[in-house]
Amino acid sequence: MRGWRKHVLLIVWVVLPVTACTSSPDADRGPRPSPGAATSVGAATGAPAPTAGGPGQVSCADSIDAAPQPPDGYRVVVGDVAVPTRTVLQAAESGEADPAARLFAKWGLVVRSGAVVDLRVAPGWEGRARIGWGHSAVPAVNVRVGACPPVAGRTQWLAFAGGTWVAQPGCVPVVVRSGGGQAQVHLSIGVPCDGVDGRYSDD
């Protein structure tokens, strides 16, 4: 009996550390994010989630001009964004390796100061078009402009250089969101959309 108890104690002594290592409350929960790790808004809600400082994020410092009103030929959507919808935007070879960005049409995005704006290539066009603005504009499916402060304290419209890349000329739909509002606009890239008279922009 004394030898039997010795064997039982030995087995318990060996098994207990193994059980302690494998029965942690977190063992079956998978890896946890490190403290402060960011969660993708797009993954949770389906909304655009641009990478901060990278493709899709436009810096306020990239604004090239400020004016009291959007320029002629631009249409204001959702109250905070102005885009060119009355002329055809000329498209030329871009030199990009991405087939969806083979051609580029230059145009300036105009945003009301203080507004947070999201623009996205409409569903179904992700393989055919890209957008981007700023000094280091990178072709992306979605773009965000943060709330940029007004110049000299006055509410103004800020302009950002960039444009639209496409696989081939077309009437490109872009979804615009700001202040809880959403609208879809169509850009005449190389060809006129319905209602556009076929005039080309001067850019």
Short mmCIF file of N, CA and C in Angstrom, two decimals, residues 4-20:
data_model
loop_
_atom_site.label_atom_id
_atom_site.label_comp_id
_atom_site.label_asym_id
_atom_site.label_seq_id
_atom_site.Cartn_x
_atom_site.Cartn_y
_atom_site.Cartn_z
N TRP A 4 2.02 1.87 -3.42
CA TRP A 4 0.93 2.33 -4.29
C TRP A 4 0.70 3.82 -4.12
N ARG A 5 0.65 4.31 -2.86
CA ARG A 5 0.46 5.73 -2.60
C ARG A 5 1.59 6.56 -3.20
N LYS A 6 2.81 6.03 -3.17
CA LYS A 6 3.95 6.75 -3.72
C LYS A 6 3.77 6.96 -5.21
N HIS A 7 3.25 5.90 -5.92
CA HIS A 7 3.03 6.03 -7.37
C HIS A 7 1.94 7.04 -7.67
N VAL A 8 0.85 7.06 -6.87
CA VAL A 8 -0.25 8.00 -7.10
C VAL A 8 0.23 9.42 -6.92
N LEU A 9 1.00 9.66 -5.85
CA LEU A 9 1.53 11.01 -5.61
C LEU A 9 2.42 11.46 -6.75
N LEU A 10 3.21 10.55 -7.30
CA LEU A 10 4.11 10.90 -8.40
C LEU A 10 3.31 11.30 -9.63
N ILE A 11 2.19 10.53 -9.92
CA ILE A 11 1.36 10.83 -11.09
C ILE A 11 0.69 12.19 -10.94
N VAL A 12 0.14 12.47 -9.74
CA VAL A 12 -0.52 13.75 -9.49
C VAL A 12 0.46 14.90 -9.63
N TRP A 13 1.67 14.71 -9.14
CA TRP A 13 2.69 15.76 -9.19
C TRP A 13 3.07 16.10 -10.64
N VAL A 14 3.07 15.06 -11.53
CA VAL A 14 3.40 15.27 -12.94
C VAL A 14 2.23 15.90 -13.69
N VAL A 15 0.97 15.45 -13.40
CA VAL A 15 -0.18 15.89 -14.16
C VAL A 15 -0.61 17.30 -13.82
N LEU A 16 -0.50 17.71 -12.56
CA LEU A 16 -0.97 19.02 -12.14
C LEU A 16 -0.34 20.17 -12.91
N PRO A 17 0.99 20.21 -13.11
CA PRO A 17 1.56 21.33 -13.88
C PRO A 17 1.05 21.39 -15.32
N VAL A 18 0.82 20.18 -15.94
CA VAL A 18 0.33 20.15 -17.31
C VAL A 18 -1.06 20.73 -17.38
N THR A 19 -1.92 20.33 -16.38
CA THR A 19 -3.28 20.84 -16.35
C THR A 19 -3.30 22.33 -16.14
N ALA A 20 -2.40 22.82 -15.29
CA ALA A 20 -2.34 24.26 -15.03
C ALA A 20 -1.97 25.04 -16.28
#
